[in-house]
GROMACS .gro file of N, CA and C in nm:
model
  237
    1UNK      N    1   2.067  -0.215  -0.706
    1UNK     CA    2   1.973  -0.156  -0.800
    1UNK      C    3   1.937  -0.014  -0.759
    2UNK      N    4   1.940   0.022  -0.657
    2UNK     CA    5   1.867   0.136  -0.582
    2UNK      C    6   1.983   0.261  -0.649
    3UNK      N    7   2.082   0.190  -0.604
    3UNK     CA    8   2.212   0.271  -0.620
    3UNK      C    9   2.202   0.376  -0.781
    4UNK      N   10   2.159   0.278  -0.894
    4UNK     CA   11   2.127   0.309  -0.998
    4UNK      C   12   2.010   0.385  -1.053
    5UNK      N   13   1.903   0.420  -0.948
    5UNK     CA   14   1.810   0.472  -0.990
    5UNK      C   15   1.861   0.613  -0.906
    6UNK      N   16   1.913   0.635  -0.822
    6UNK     CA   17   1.965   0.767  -0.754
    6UNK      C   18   2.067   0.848  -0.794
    7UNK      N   19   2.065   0.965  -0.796
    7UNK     CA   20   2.172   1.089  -0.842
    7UNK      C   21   2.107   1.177  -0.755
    8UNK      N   22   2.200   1.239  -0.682
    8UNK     CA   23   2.194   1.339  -0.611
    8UNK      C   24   2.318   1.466  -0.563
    9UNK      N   25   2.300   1.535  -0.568
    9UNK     CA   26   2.388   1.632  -0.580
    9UNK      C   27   2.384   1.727  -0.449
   10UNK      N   28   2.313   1.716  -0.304
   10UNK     CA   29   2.360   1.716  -0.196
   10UNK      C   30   2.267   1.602  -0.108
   11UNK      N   31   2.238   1.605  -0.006
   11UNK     CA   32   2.225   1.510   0.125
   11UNK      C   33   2.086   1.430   0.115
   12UNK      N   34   1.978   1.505   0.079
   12UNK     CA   35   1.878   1.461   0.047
   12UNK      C   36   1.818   1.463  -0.071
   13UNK      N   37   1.761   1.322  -0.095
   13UNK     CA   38   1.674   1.311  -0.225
   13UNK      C   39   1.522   1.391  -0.236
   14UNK      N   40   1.526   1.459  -0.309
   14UNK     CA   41   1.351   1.540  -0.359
   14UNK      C   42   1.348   1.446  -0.511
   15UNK      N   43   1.228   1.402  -0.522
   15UNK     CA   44   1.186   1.352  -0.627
   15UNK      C   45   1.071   1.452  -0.702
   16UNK      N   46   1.099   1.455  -0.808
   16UNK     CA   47   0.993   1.539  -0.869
   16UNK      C   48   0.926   1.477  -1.007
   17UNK      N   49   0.793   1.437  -0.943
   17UNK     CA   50   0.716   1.350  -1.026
   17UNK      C   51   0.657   1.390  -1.177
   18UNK      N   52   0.583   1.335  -1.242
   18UNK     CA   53   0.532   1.351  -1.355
   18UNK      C   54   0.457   1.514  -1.391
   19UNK      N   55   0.397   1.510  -1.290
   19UNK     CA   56   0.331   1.644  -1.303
   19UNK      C   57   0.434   1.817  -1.218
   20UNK      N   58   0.486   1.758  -1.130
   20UNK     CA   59   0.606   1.866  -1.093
   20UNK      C   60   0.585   1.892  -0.997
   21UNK      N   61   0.553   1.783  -0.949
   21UNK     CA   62   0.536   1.819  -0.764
   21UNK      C   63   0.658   1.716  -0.677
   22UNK      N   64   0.697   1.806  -0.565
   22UNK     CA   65   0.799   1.752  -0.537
   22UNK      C   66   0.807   1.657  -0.401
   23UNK      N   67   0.848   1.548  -0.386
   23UNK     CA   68   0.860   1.432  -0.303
   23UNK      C   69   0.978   1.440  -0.213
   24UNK      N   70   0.963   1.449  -0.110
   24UNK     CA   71   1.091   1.424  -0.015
   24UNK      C   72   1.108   1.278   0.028
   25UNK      N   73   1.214   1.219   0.034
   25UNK     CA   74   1.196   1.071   0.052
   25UNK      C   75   1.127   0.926   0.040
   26UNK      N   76   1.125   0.962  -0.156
   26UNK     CA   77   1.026   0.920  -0.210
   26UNK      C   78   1.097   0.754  -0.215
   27UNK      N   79   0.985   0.669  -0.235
   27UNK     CA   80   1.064   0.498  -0.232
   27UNK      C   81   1.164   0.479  -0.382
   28UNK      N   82   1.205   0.381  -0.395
   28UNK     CA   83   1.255   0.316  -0.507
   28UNK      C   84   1.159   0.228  -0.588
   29UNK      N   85   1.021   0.206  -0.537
   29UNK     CA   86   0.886   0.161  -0.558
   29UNK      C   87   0.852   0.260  -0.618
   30UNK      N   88   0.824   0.387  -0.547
   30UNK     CA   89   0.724   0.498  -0.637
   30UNK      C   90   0.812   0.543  -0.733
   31UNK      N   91   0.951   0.579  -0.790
   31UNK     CA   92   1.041   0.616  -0.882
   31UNK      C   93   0.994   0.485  -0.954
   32UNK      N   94   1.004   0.396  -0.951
   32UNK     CA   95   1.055   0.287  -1.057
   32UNK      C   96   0.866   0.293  -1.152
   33UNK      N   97   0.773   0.330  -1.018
   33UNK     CA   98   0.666   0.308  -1.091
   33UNK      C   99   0.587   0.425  -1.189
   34UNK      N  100   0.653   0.534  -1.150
   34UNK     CA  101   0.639   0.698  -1.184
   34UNK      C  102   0.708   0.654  -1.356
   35UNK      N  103   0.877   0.627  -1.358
   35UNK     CA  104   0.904   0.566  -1.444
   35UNK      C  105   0.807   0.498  -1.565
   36UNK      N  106   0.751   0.381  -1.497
   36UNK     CA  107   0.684   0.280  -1.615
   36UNK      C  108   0.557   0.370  -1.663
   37UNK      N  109   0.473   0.408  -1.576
   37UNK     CA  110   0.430   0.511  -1.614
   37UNK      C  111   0.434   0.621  -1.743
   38UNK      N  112   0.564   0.663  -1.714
   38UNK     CA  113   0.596   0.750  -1.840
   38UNK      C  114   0.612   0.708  -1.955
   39UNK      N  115   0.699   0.542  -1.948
   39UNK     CA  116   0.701   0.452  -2.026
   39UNK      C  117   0.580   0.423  -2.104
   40UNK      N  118   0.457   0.421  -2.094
   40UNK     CA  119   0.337   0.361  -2.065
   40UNK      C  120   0.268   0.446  -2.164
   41UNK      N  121   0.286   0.597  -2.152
   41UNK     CA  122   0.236   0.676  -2.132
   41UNK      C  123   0.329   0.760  -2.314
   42UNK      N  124   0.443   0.758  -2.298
   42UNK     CA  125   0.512   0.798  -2.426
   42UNK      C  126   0.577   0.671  -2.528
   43UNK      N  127   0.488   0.604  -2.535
   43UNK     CA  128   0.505   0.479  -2.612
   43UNK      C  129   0.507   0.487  -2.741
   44UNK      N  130   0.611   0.447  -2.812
   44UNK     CA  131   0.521   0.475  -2.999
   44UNK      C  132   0.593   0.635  -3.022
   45UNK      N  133   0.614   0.721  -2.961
   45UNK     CA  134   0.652   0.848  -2.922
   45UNK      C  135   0.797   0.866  -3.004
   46UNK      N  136   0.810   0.930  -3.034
   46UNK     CA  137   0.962   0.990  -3.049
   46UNK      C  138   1.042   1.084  -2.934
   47UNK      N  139   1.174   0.949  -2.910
   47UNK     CA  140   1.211   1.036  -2.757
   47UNK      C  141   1.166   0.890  -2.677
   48UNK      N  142   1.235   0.950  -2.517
   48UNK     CA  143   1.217   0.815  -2.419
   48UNK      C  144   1.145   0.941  -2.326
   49UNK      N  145   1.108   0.867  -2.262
   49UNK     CA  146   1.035   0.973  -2.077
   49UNK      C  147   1.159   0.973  -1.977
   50UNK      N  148   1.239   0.892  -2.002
   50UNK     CA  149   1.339   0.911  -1.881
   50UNK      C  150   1.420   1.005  -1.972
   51UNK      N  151   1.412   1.054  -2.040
   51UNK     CA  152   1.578   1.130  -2.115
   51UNK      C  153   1.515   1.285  -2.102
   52UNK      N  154   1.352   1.272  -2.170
   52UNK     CA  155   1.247   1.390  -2.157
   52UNK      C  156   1.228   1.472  -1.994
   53UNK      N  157   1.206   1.380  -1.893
   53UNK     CA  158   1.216   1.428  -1.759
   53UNK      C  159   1.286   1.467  -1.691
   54UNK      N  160   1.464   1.469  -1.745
   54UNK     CA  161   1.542   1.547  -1.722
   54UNK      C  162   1.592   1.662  -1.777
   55UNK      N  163   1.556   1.725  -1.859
   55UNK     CA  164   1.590   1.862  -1.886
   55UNK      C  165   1.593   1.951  -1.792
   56UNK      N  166   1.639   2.021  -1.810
   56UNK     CA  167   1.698   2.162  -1.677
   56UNK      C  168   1.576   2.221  -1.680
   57UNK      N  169   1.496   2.272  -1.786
   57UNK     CA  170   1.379   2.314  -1.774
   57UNK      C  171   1.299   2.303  -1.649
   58UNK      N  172   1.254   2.167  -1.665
   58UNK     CA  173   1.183   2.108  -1.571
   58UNK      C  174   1.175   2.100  -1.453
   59UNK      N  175   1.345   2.082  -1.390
   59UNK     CA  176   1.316   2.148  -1.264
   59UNK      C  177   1.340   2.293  -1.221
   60UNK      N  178   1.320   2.341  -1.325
   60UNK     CA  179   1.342   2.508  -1.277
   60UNK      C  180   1.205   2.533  -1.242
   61UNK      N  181   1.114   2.477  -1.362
   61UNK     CA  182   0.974   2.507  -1.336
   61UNK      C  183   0.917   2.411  -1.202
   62UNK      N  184   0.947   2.331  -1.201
   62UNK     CA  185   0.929   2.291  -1.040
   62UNK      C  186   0.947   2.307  -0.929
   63UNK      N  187   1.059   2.334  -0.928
   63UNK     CA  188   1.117   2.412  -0.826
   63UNK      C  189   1.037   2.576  -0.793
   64UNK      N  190   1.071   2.678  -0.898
   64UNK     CA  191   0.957   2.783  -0.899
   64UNK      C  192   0.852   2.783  -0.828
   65UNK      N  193   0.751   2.699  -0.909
   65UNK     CA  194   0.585   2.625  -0.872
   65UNK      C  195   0.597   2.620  -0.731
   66UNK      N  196   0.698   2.547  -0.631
   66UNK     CA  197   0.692   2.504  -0.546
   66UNK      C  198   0.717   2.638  -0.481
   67UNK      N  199   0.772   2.710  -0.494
   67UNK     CA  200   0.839   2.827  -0.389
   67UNK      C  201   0.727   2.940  -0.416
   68UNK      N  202   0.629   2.921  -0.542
   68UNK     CA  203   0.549   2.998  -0.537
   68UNK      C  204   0.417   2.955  -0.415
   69UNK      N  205   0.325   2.886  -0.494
   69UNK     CA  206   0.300   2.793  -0.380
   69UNK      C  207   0.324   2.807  -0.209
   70UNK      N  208   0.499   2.827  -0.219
   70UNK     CA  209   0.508   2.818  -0.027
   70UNK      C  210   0.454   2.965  -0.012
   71UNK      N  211   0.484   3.054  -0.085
   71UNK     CA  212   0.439   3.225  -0.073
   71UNK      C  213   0.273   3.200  -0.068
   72UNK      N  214   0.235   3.184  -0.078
   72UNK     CA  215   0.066   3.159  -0.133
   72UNK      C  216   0.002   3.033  -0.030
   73UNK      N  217   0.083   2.942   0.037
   73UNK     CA  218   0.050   2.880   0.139
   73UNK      C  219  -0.040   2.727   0.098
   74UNK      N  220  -0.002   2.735  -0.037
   74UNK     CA  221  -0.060   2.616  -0.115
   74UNK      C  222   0.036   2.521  -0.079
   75UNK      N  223   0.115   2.517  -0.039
   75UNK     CA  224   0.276   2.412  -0.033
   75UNK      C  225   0.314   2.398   0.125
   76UNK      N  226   0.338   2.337   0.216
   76UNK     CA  227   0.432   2.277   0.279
   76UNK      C  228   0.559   2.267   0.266
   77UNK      N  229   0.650   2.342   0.365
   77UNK     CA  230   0.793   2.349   0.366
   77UNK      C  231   0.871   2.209   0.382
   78UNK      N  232   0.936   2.142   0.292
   78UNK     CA  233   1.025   2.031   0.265
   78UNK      C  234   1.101   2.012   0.405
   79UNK      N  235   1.116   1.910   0.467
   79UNK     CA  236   1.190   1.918   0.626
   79UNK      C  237   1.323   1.855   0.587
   0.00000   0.00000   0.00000
């Protein structure tokens, strides 16, 4: 199951949650529950939350946020 909730495209997983903050070695517990969540949350909706939370957008702007943030000392460097 785990296998199926993961895509990654080099060595380590960053998860980047609902609001756009980013997780380093986040569980298969907190994904699955971040998930229902969205589920929960865009119900009745037009569109799914898992199809919506992947747009390229999204992690550009997260990613950004985050590197702004490390400049500004609001953020912690990812190990």
């Amino acid at each position: 199951m785990d296998l199926l909730l993961r895509y990654w495209h080099i060595d380590q997983l960053i998860y980047i949650d609902e609001s756009g903050k980013l997780h380093p070695g986040v569980s298969m517990f907190r994904r699955v529950l971040d998930g229902l969540k969205g589920l929960r949350r865009d119900f009745g909706k037009l569109g799914f939350d898992t199809l919506k939370d992947h747009k390229m957008n999204n992690y550009v702007q997260a990613v950004r946020k985050y590197v702004e943030d490390l400049k500004t000392g609001q953020q912690t460097p990812i190990s």
